[in-house]
Amino acid sequence: MGNICRSPTAEAVFRKRLAERAPELEVEIDSAGTHSYHIGSAPDERSQAAARERGIDLSGLRARVVGDQDFAHFDYILAMDEANLEYLKAMCPPEFQRRLGLFLDYAPQSGERSVPDPYYGGGHGFNHVLDLVEQASDGLIAHLRKRQAAAVVVGGRRKD
């Protein structure tokens, strides 16, 4: 929601996993919140501490809110939970609705649909978020690899 816990964690985890496991994929990665609570703020210190324990640095990230331009610019806009997905659907132009989804759609083995918000919980919640976004990151990388492999060049133009 405010882009200081789940979303920046997902951005940094996905960025790291992509660099380690699929450096050949050209992917632009960013995170944003659906609400303007913390614009310009660094990620929550508890998120940073949990990520640091896994070798992931969130310190350079700053909160921002989803803008209209994001719907046209990004191929995938993945929400952390159903409430944020519904908010995104309400603000997204019809022609870009297909780009919306849940991040955990790429981690069906997790048995969860939403990444729980750890903000009001204890320290364990931040580690659980990391576990979930690691699984989803790996699933998204596998999906992007398949999509890249499925791209075909027809008459000099790439067709997906």
Short mmCIF file of N, CA and C in Angstrom, two decimals:
data_model
loop_
_atom_site.label_atom_id
_atom_site.label_comp_id
_atom_site.label_asym_id
_atom_site.label_seq_id
_atom_site.Cartn_x
_atom_site.Cartn_y
_atom_site.Cartn_z
N MET A 1 0.82 -1.19 0.00
CA MET A 1 0.00 0.00 0.00
C MET A 1 0.86 1.26 0.00
N GLY A 2 1.78 1.34 0.96
CA GLY A 2 2.60 2.54 1.08
C GLY A 2 3.98 2.41 0.48
N ASN A 3 4.31 1.21 -0.03
CA ASN A 3 5.58 0.97 -0.72
C ASN A 3 6.79 1.06 0.21
N ILE A 4 6.64 0.53 1.45
CA ILE A 4 7.78 0.51 2.36
C ILE A 4 8.08 -0.87 2.94
N CYS A 5 7.25 -1.86 2.65
CA CYS A 5 7.50 -3.21 3.20
C CYS A 5 7.54 -4.25 2.08
N ARG A 6 6.37 -4.71 1.67
CA ARG A 6 6.29 -5.83 0.72
C ARG A 6 6.83 -5.50 -0.67
N SER A 7 6.37 -4.41 -1.25
CA SER A 7 6.75 -4.10 -2.63
C SER A 7 8.24 -3.84 -2.81
N PRO A 8 8.87 -3.01 -1.97
CA PRO A 8 10.31 -2.84 -2.16
C PRO A 8 11.09 -4.13 -1.88
N THR A 9 10.59 -4.94 -0.95
CA THR A 9 11.23 -6.23 -0.71
C THR A 9 11.15 -7.09 -1.96
N ALA A 10 9.97 -7.13 -2.58
CA ALA A 10 9.80 -7.91 -3.80
C ALA A 10 10.68 -7.37 -4.93
N GLU A 11 10.75 -6.05 -5.04
CA GLU A 11 11.61 -5.45 -6.07
C GLU A 11 13.06 -5.88 -5.90
N ALA A 12 13.58 -5.76 -4.70
CA ALA A 12 14.98 -6.08 -4.45
C ALA A 12 15.27 -7.57 -4.58
N VAL A 13 14.38 -8.40 -4.09
CA VAL A 13 14.56 -9.85 -4.21
C VAL A 13 14.53 -10.26 -5.67
N PHE A 14 13.53 -9.77 -6.41
CA PHE A 14 13.41 -10.12 -7.82
C PHE A 14 14.63 -9.64 -8.60
N ARG A 15 15.08 -8.44 -8.31
CA ARG A 15 16.27 -7.88 -8.98
C ARG A 15 17.49 -8.77 -8.74
N LYS A 16 17.69 -9.19 -7.49
CA LYS A 16 18.84 -10.02 -7.14
C LYS A 16 18.74 -11.40 -7.79
N ARG A 17 17.56 -12.01 -7.70
CA ARG A 17 17.39 -13.35 -8.26
C ARG A 17 17.53 -13.31 -9.78
N LEU A 18 17.03 -12.29 -10.41
CA LEU A 18 17.15 -12.15 -11.86
C LEU A 18 18.62 -12.04 -12.25
N ALA A 19 19.39 -11.24 -11.54
CA ALA A 19 20.82 -11.07 -11.83
C ALA A 19 21.57 -12.39 -11.65
N GLU A 20 21.20 -13.16 -10.64
CA GLU A 20 21.89 -14.42 -10.35
C GLU A 20 21.47 -15.56 -11.27
N ARG A 21 20.18 -15.63 -11.60
CA ARG A 21 19.64 -16.81 -12.27
C ARG A 21 19.28 -16.61 -13.74
N ALA A 22 19.11 -15.36 -14.15
CA ALA A 22 18.72 -15.12 -15.54
C ALA A 22 19.25 -13.77 -16.01
N PRO A 23 20.56 -13.58 -15.96
CA PRO A 23 21.10 -12.27 -16.36
C PRO A 23 20.87 -11.96 -17.84
N GLU A 24 20.52 -12.97 -18.61
CA GLU A 24 20.27 -12.76 -20.04
C GLU A 24 18.93 -12.07 -20.29
N LEU A 25 18.04 -12.10 -19.32
CA LEU A 25 16.74 -11.46 -19.49
C LEU A 25 16.86 -9.96 -19.25
N GLU A 26 16.34 -9.18 -20.16
CA GLU A 26 16.33 -7.73 -20.00
C GLU A 26 14.98 -7.34 -19.40
N VAL A 27 15.02 -6.97 -18.14
CA VAL A 27 13.78 -6.67 -17.42
C VAL A 27 13.97 -5.37 -16.65
N GLU A 28 13.01 -4.48 -16.79
CA GLU A 28 13.00 -3.27 -15.99
C GLU A 28 12.12 -3.53 -14.77
N ILE A 29 12.64 -3.24 -13.59
CA ILE A 29 11.95 -3.57 -12.35
C ILE A 29 11.76 -2.30 -11.53
N ASP A 30 10.58 -2.15 -10.95
CA ASP A 30 10.30 -1.04 -10.07
C ASP A 30 9.20 -1.47 -9.11
N SER A 31 9.05 -0.75 -8.04
CA SER A 31 7.95 -1.00 -7.12
C SER A 31 7.27 0.32 -6.82
N ALA A 32 6.00 0.21 -6.45
CA ALA A 32 5.21 1.40 -6.13
C ALA A 32 4.07 0.99 -5.23
N GLY A 33 3.56 1.94 -4.48
CA GLY A 33 2.41 1.69 -3.62
C GLY A 33 1.14 2.17 -4.26
N THR A 34 0.03 1.76 -3.69
CA THR A 34 -1.27 2.23 -4.17
C THR A 34 -1.76 3.44 -3.39
N HIS A 35 -1.09 3.75 -2.29
CA HIS A 35 -1.46 4.89 -1.46
C HIS A 35 -0.22 5.76 -1.20
N SER A 36 -0.44 7.03 -0.98
CA SER A 36 0.68 7.98 -0.88
C SER A 36 1.16 8.21 0.55
N TYR A 37 1.01 7.23 1.41
CA TYR A 37 1.39 7.38 2.82
C TYR A 37 2.85 7.74 3.05
N HIS A 38 3.75 7.17 2.26
CA HIS A 38 5.18 7.25 2.58
C HIS A 38 6.05 7.73 1.42
N ILE A 39 5.51 8.49 0.50
CA ILE A 39 6.27 8.90 -0.69
C ILE A 39 7.63 9.47 -0.27
N GLY A 40 8.68 8.95 -0.91
CA GLY A 40 10.04 9.42 -0.66
C GLY A 40 10.74 8.73 0.50
N SER A 41 10.01 7.91 1.26
CA SER A 41 10.60 7.24 2.42
C SER A 41 11.36 5.98 2.03
N ALA A 42 12.37 5.67 2.82
CA ALA A 42 13.09 4.41 2.66
C ALA A 42 12.20 3.27 3.15
N PRO A 43 12.49 2.04 2.74
CA PRO A 43 11.72 0.91 3.26
C PRO A 43 11.80 0.82 4.79
N ASP A 44 10.78 0.25 5.36
CA ASP A 44 10.70 0.03 6.80
C ASP A 44 11.99 -0.63 7.28
N GLU A 45 12.50 -0.16 8.40
CA GLU A 45 13.78 -0.68 8.93
C GLU A 45 13.72 -2.18 9.19
N ARG A 46 12.56 -2.68 9.58
CA ARG A 46 12.42 -4.13 9.81
C ARG A 46 12.52 -4.90 8.51
N SER A 47 11.97 -4.36 7.44
CA SER A 47 12.12 -4.98 6.11
C SER A 47 13.58 -4.99 5.70
N GLN A 48 14.23 -3.86 5.92
CA GLN A 48 15.64 -3.76 5.56
C GLN A 48 16.49 -4.76 6.35
N ALA A 49 16.22 -4.88 7.64
CA ALA A 49 17.01 -5.79 8.49
C ALA A 49 16.82 -7.24 8.06
N ALA A 50 15.57 -7.65 7.81
CA ALA A 50 15.31 -9.02 7.39
C ALA A 50 15.97 -9.30 6.04
N ALA A 51 15.88 -8.36 5.12
CA ALA A 51 16.50 -8.54 3.81
C ALA A 51 18.02 -8.59 3.91
N ARG A 52 18.58 -7.73 4.74
CA ARG A 52 20.04 -7.70 4.93
C ARG A 52 20.57 -9.05 5.39
N GLU A 53 19.81 -9.73 6.24
CA GLU A 53 20.22 -11.06 6.71
C GLU A 53 20.33 -12.06 5.57
N ARG A 54 19.67 -11.79 4.46
CA ARG A 54 19.72 -12.67 3.28
C ARG A 54 20.58 -12.07 2.17
N GLY A 55 21.33 -11.04 2.51
CA GLY A 55 22.23 -10.44 1.52
C GLY A 55 21.55 -9.53 0.52
N ILE A 56 20.42 -8.96 0.89
CA ILE A 56 19.66 -8.10 -0.01
C ILE A 56 19.61 -6.70 0.59
N ASP A 57 19.96 -5.71 -0.22
CA ASP A 57 20.03 -4.33 0.24
C ASP A 57 18.83 -3.54 -0.27
N LEU A 58 18.01 -3.05 0.64
CA LEU A 58 16.85 -2.23 0.29
C LEU A 58 17.09 -0.75 0.50
N SER A 59 18.25 -0.40 1.06
CA SER A 59 18.48 0.96 1.55
C SER A 59 18.37 2.05 0.49
N GLY A 60 18.63 1.75 -0.75
CA GLY A 60 18.58 2.76 -1.80
C GLY A 60 17.20 2.99 -2.39
N LEU A 61 16.23 2.18 -2.01
CA LEU A 61 14.88 2.31 -2.56
C LEU A 61 14.10 3.40 -1.84
N ARG A 62 13.19 4.04 -2.56
CA ARG A 62 12.35 5.08 -1.99
C ARG A 62 10.91 4.86 -2.46
N ALA A 63 9.98 5.08 -1.56
CA ALA A 63 8.57 4.84 -1.85
C ALA A 63 8.04 5.83 -2.88
N ARG A 64 7.20 5.32 -3.72
CA ARG A 64 6.48 6.13 -4.68
C ARG A 64 5.10 5.51 -4.86
N VAL A 65 4.22 6.23 -5.50
CA VAL A 65 2.87 5.73 -5.72
C VAL A 65 2.71 5.40 -7.21
N VAL A 66 1.89 4.40 -7.50
CA VAL A 66 1.61 4.02 -8.88
C VAL A 66 1.03 5.23 -9.61
N GLY A 67 1.55 5.49 -10.80
CA GLY A 67 1.05 6.59 -11.62
C GLY A 67 0.40 6.07 -12.89
N ASP A 68 -0.39 6.89 -13.52
CA ASP A 68 -1.07 6.50 -14.75
C ASP A 68 -0.10 5.98 -15.80
N GLN A 69 1.09 6.56 -15.87
CA GLN A 69 2.08 6.15 -16.87
C GLN A 69 2.56 4.73 -16.66
N ASP A 70 2.47 4.22 -15.43
CA ASP A 70 2.94 2.86 -15.15
C ASP A 70 2.12 1.82 -15.91
N PHE A 71 0.85 2.04 -16.10
CA PHE A 71 0.01 1.06 -16.77
C PHE A 71 0.41 0.87 -18.23
N ALA A 72 0.83 1.92 -18.88
CA ALA A 72 1.28 1.82 -20.27
C ALA A 72 2.72 1.35 -20.36
N HIS A 73 3.53 1.67 -19.37
CA HIS A 73 4.97 1.39 -19.43
C HIS A 73 5.34 -0.06 -19.09
N PHE A 74 4.71 -0.63 -18.07
CA PHE A 74 5.11 -1.96 -17.59
C PHE A 74 4.20 -3.05 -18.15
N ASP A 75 4.80 -4.18 -18.51
CA ASP A 75 4.05 -5.32 -19.03
C ASP A 75 3.34 -6.09 -17.93
N TYR A 76 3.89 -6.04 -16.72
CA TYR A 76 3.32 -6.74 -15.57
C TYR A 76 3.22 -5.75 -14.41
N ILE A 77 2.05 -5.68 -13.82
CA ILE A 77 1.85 -4.87 -12.61
C ILE A 77 1.24 -5.82 -11.60
N LEU A 78 2.07 -6.23 -10.65
CA LEU A 78 1.71 -7.31 -9.75
C LEU A 78 1.49 -6.79 -8.34
N ALA A 79 0.30 -7.03 -7.83
CA ALA A 79 -0.07 -6.58 -6.49
C ALA A 79 0.31 -7.65 -5.46
N MET A 80 0.47 -7.20 -4.24
CA MET A 80 0.82 -8.10 -3.15
C MET A 80 -0.40 -8.78 -2.55
N ASP A 81 -1.58 -8.17 -2.70
CA ASP A 81 -2.79 -8.78 -2.14
C ASP A 81 -4.01 -8.35 -2.95
N GLU A 82 -5.13 -9.00 -2.64
CA GLU A 82 -6.38 -8.77 -3.38
C GLU A 82 -6.87 -7.32 -3.25
N ALA A 83 -6.75 -6.73 -2.07
CA ALA A 83 -7.23 -5.36 -1.88
C ALA A 83 -6.47 -4.39 -2.78
N ASN A 84 -5.16 -4.54 -2.85
CA ASN A 84 -4.38 -3.66 -3.73
C ASN A 84 -4.64 -3.96 -5.20
N LEU A 85 -4.89 -5.22 -5.53
CA LEU A 85 -5.22 -5.56 -6.91
C LEU A 85 -6.54 -4.89 -7.31
N GLU A 86 -7.52 -4.92 -6.43
CA GLU A 86 -8.80 -4.27 -6.73
C GLU A 86 -8.61 -2.76 -6.91
N TYR A 87 -7.77 -2.16 -6.09
CA TYR A 87 -7.49 -0.73 -6.21
C TYR A 87 -6.85 -0.44 -7.57
N LEU A 88 -5.90 -1.29 -7.98
CA LEU A 88 -5.23 -1.11 -9.27
C LEU A 88 -6.23 -1.28 -10.42
N LYS A 89 -7.10 -2.27 -10.32
CA LYS A 89 -8.11 -2.48 -11.36
C LYS A 89 -8.99 -1.25 -11.53
N ALA A 90 -9.34 -0.62 -10.43
CA ALA A 90 -10.21 0.56 -10.49
C ALA A 90 -9.53 1.75 -11.15
N MET A 91 -8.22 1.85 -11.04
CA MET A 91 -7.54 3.00 -11.61
C MET A 91 -6.90 2.72 -12.98
N CYS A 92 -6.84 1.46 -13.38
CA CYS A 92 -6.17 1.07 -14.62
C CYS A 92 -7.10 1.24 -15.83
N PRO A 93 -6.59 1.86 -16.89
CA PRO A 93 -7.39 1.96 -18.12
C PRO A 93 -7.72 0.56 -18.66
N PRO A 94 -8.89 0.39 -19.27
CA PRO A 94 -9.33 -0.93 -19.75
C PRO A 94 -8.32 -1.64 -20.64
N GLU A 95 -7.62 -0.90 -21.47
CA GLU A 95 -6.70 -1.54 -22.41
C GLU A 95 -5.47 -2.15 -21.74
N PHE A 96 -5.25 -1.85 -20.47
CA PHE A 96 -4.08 -2.40 -19.76
C PHE A 96 -4.45 -3.36 -18.63
N GLN A 97 -5.73 -3.67 -18.47
CA GLN A 97 -6.18 -4.53 -17.39
C GLN A 97 -5.49 -5.90 -17.40
N ARG A 98 -5.18 -6.41 -18.58
CA ARG A 98 -4.56 -7.74 -18.69
C ARG A 98 -3.16 -7.78 -18.07
N ARG A 99 -2.58 -6.63 -17.82
CA ARG A 99 -1.24 -6.56 -17.22
C ARG A 99 -1.26 -6.73 -15.71
N LEU A 100 -2.43 -6.68 -15.12
CA LEU A 100 -2.56 -6.74 -13.67
C LEU A 100 -2.65 -8.18 -13.17
N GLY A 101 -2.10 -8.42 -12.00
CA GLY A 101 -2.19 -9.74 -11.40
C GLY A 101 -1.64 -9.70 -9.98
N LEU A 102 -1.58 -10.86 -9.39
CA LEU A 102 -1.01 -11.01 -8.05
C LEU A 102 0.39 -11.59 -8.18
N PHE A 103 1.31 -11.10 -7.40
CA PHE A 103 2.68 -11.60 -7.44
C PHE A 103 2.72 -13.09 -7.11
N LEU A 104 1.89 -13.51 -6.16
CA LEU A 104 1.91 -14.92 -5.77
C LEU A 104 1.24 -15.84 -6.78
N ASP A 105 0.69 -15.30 -7.87
CA ASP A 105 0.25 -16.15 -8.97
C ASP A 105 1.44 -16.93 -9.53
N TYR A 106 2.64 -16.43 -9.30
CA TYR A 106 3.85 -17.07 -9.80
C TYR A 106 4.48 -18.00 -8.75
N ALA A 107 3.76 -18.21 -7.65
CA ALA A 107 4.22 -19.13 -6.60
C ALA A 107 3.06 -19.99 -6.13
N PRO A 108 2.44 -20.75 -7.04
CA PRO A 108 1.27 -21.54 -6.63
C PRO A 108 1.60 -22.57 -5.54
N GLN A 109 2.86 -22.99 -5.48
CA GLN A 109 3.27 -23.96 -4.47
C GLN A 109 3.22 -23.38 -3.05
N SER A 110 3.14 -22.07 -2.93
CA SER A 110 3.10 -21.44 -1.61
C SER A 110 1.77 -21.69 -0.90
N GLY A 111 0.73 -21.98 -1.68
CA GLY A 111 -0.59 -22.18 -1.09
C GLY A 111 -1.25 -20.89 -0.65
N GLU A 112 -0.65 -19.76 -0.99
CA GLU A 112 -1.20 -18.46 -0.59
C GLU A 112 -1.45 -17.62 -1.84
N ARG A 113 -2.43 -16.75 -1.74
CA ARG A 113 -2.74 -15.83 -2.85
C ARG A 113 -2.19 -14.44 -2.59
N SER A 114 -2.06 -14.09 -1.31
CA SER A 114 -1.63 -12.75 -0.95
C SER A 114 -0.39 -12.79 -0.06
N VAL A 115 0.50 -11.82 -0.28
CA VAL A 115 1.64 -11.64 0.60
C VAL A 115 1.11 -10.83 1.79
N PRO A 116 1.13 -11.40 3.00
CA PRO A 116 0.57 -10.66 4.14
C PRO A 116 1.41 -9.44 4.49
N ASP A 117 0.72 -8.38 4.91
CA ASP A 117 1.40 -7.14 5.28
C ASP A 117 2.03 -7.33 6.66
N PRO A 118 3.36 -7.24 6.77
CA PRO A 118 4.03 -7.47 8.05
C PRO A 118 4.11 -6.23 8.94
N TYR A 119 3.61 -5.10 8.47
CA TYR A 119 3.82 -3.82 9.13
C TYR A 119 3.43 -3.82 10.60
N TYR A 120 2.28 -4.39 10.93
CA TYR A 120 1.80 -4.36 12.31
C TYR A 120 2.11 -5.63 13.08
N GLY A 121 2.81 -6.56 12.47
CA GLY A 121 3.14 -7.81 13.15
C GLY A 121 4.55 -7.80 13.70
N GLY A 122 5.00 -8.97 14.11
CA GLY A 122 6.35 -9.11 14.64
C GLY A 122 7.37 -9.36 13.55
N GLY A 123 8.60 -9.58 13.96
CA GLY A 123 9.71 -9.78 13.03
C GLY A 123 9.55 -10.97 12.12
N HIS A 124 8.85 -12.02 12.58
CA HIS A 124 8.67 -13.21 11.75
C HIS A 124 7.96 -12.89 10.44
N GLY A 125 7.05 -11.93 10.48
CA GLY A 125 6.29 -11.57 9.29
C GLY A 125 7.17 -11.09 8.14
N PHE A 126 8.24 -10.41 8.45
CA PHE A 126 9.14 -9.91 7.42
C PHE A 126 9.91 -11.06 6.76
N ASN A 127 10.25 -12.07 7.54
CA ASN A 127 10.90 -13.25 6.97
C ASN A 127 9.94 -14.06 6.12
N HIS A 128 8.68 -14.12 6.54
CA HIS A 128 7.67 -14.81 5.75
C HIS A 128 7.48 -14.11 4.40
N VAL A 129 7.45 -12.78 4.42
CA VAL A 129 7.36 -12.02 3.17
C VAL A 129 8.53 -12.38 2.27
N LEU A 130 9.72 -12.42 2.81
CA LEU A 130 10.90 -12.78 2.01
C LEU A 130 10.76 -14.18 1.42
N ASP A 131 10.31 -15.13 2.20
CA ASP A 131 10.11 -16.49 1.69
C ASP A 131 9.15 -16.50 0.51
N LEU A 132 8.04 -15.80 0.66
CA LEU A 132 7.03 -15.78 -0.40
C LEU A 132 7.53 -15.07 -1.65
N VAL A 133 8.18 -13.92 -1.50
CA VAL A 133 8.62 -13.20 -2.69
C VAL A 133 9.79 -13.90 -3.37
N GLU A 134 10.57 -14.67 -2.64
CA GLU A 134 11.61 -15.48 -3.29
C GLU A 134 10.97 -16.54 -4.19
N GLN A 135 9.93 -17.20 -3.68
CA GLN A 135 9.23 -18.20 -4.48
C GLN A 135 8.59 -17.57 -5.72
N ALA A 136 7.91 -16.45 -5.51
CA ALA A 136 7.24 -15.77 -6.63
C ALA A 136 8.26 -15.25 -7.64
N SER A 137 9.38 -14.76 -7.17
CA SER A 137 10.43 -14.28 -8.07
C SER A 137 10.93 -15.41 -8.96
N ASP A 138 11.17 -16.56 -8.37
CA ASP A 138 11.63 -17.70 -9.16
C ASP A 138 10.58 -18.12 -10.19
N GLY A 139 9.31 -18.11 -9.78
CA GLY A 139 8.24 -18.46 -10.71
C GLY A 139 8.09 -17.44 -11.83
N LEU A 140 8.25 -16.17 -11.51
CA LEU A 140 8.16 -15.14 -12.53
C LEU A 140 9.33 -15.23 -13.50
N ILE A 141 10.51 -15.53 -12.99
CA ILE A 141 11.67 -15.71 -13.88
C ILE A 141 11.42 -16.87 -14.83
N ALA A 142 10.90 -17.98 -14.33
CA ALA A 142 10.59 -19.13 -15.20
C ALA A 142 9.56 -18.73 -16.26
N HIS A 143 8.55 -17.98 -15.86
CA HIS A 143 7.52 -17.51 -16.80
C HIS A 143 8.14 -16.62 -17.88
N LEU A 144 8.99 -15.69 -17.48
CA LEU A 144 9.62 -14.78 -18.45
C LEU A 144 10.53 -15.54 -19.41
N ARG A 145 11.21 -16.55 -18.91
CA ARG A 145 12.05 -17.37 -19.79
C ARG A 145 11.20 -18.07 -20.84
N LYS A 146 10.07 -18.64 -20.42
CA LYS A 146 9.18 -19.32 -21.37
C LYS A 146 8.63 -18.33 -22.38
N ARG A 147 8.26 -17.17 -21.90
CA ARG A 147 7.72 -16.15 -22.80
C ARG A 147 8.76 -15.70 -23.81
N GLN A 148 10.01 -15.54 -23.34
CA GLN A 148 11.08 -15.15 -24.25
C GLN A 148 11.33 -16.24 -25.27
N ALA A 149 11.30 -17.49 -24.83
CA ALA A 149 11.52 -18.62 -25.74
C ALA A 149 10.38 -18.74 -26.75
N ALA A 150 9.19 -18.27 -26.38
CA ALA A 150 8.05 -18.36 -27.27
C ALA A 150 8.00 -17.23 -28.30
N ALA A 151 8.83 -16.22 -28.12
CA ALA A 151 8.83 -15.11 -29.07
C ALA A 151 9.37 -15.59 -30.41
N VAL A 152 8.73 -15.15 -31.48
CA VAL A 152 9.10 -15.57 -32.82
C VAL A 152 9.29 -14.32 -33.66
N VAL A 153 10.27 -14.34 -34.54
CA VAL A 153 10.47 -13.23 -35.46
C VAL A 153 9.78 -13.59 -36.77
N VAL A 154 8.84 -12.72 -37.19
CA VAL A 154 8.11 -12.92 -38.42
C VAL A 154 8.28 -11.68 -39.27
N GLY A 155 8.87 -11.83 -40.45
CA GLY A 155 9.04 -10.69 -41.34
C GLY A 155 9.84 -9.56 -40.72
N GLY A 156 10.80 -9.89 -39.88
CA GLY A 156 11.66 -8.87 -39.27
C GLY A 156 11.05 -8.22 -38.05
N ARG A 157 9.85 -8.65 -37.65
CA ARG A 157 9.21 -8.08 -36.44
C ARG A 157 9.02 -9.17 -35.42
N ARG A 158 9.28 -8.84 -34.19
CA ARG A 158 9.09 -9.81 -33.10
C ARG A 158 7.59 -9.94 -32.84
N LYS A 159 7.17 -11.17 -32.73
CA LYS A 159 5.76 -11.43 -32.43
C LYS A 159 5.70 -12.37 -31.25
N ASP A 160 5.01 -11.96 -30.17
CA ASP A 160 4.88 -12.78 -28.96
C ASP A 160 3.60 -13.59 -29.00
#
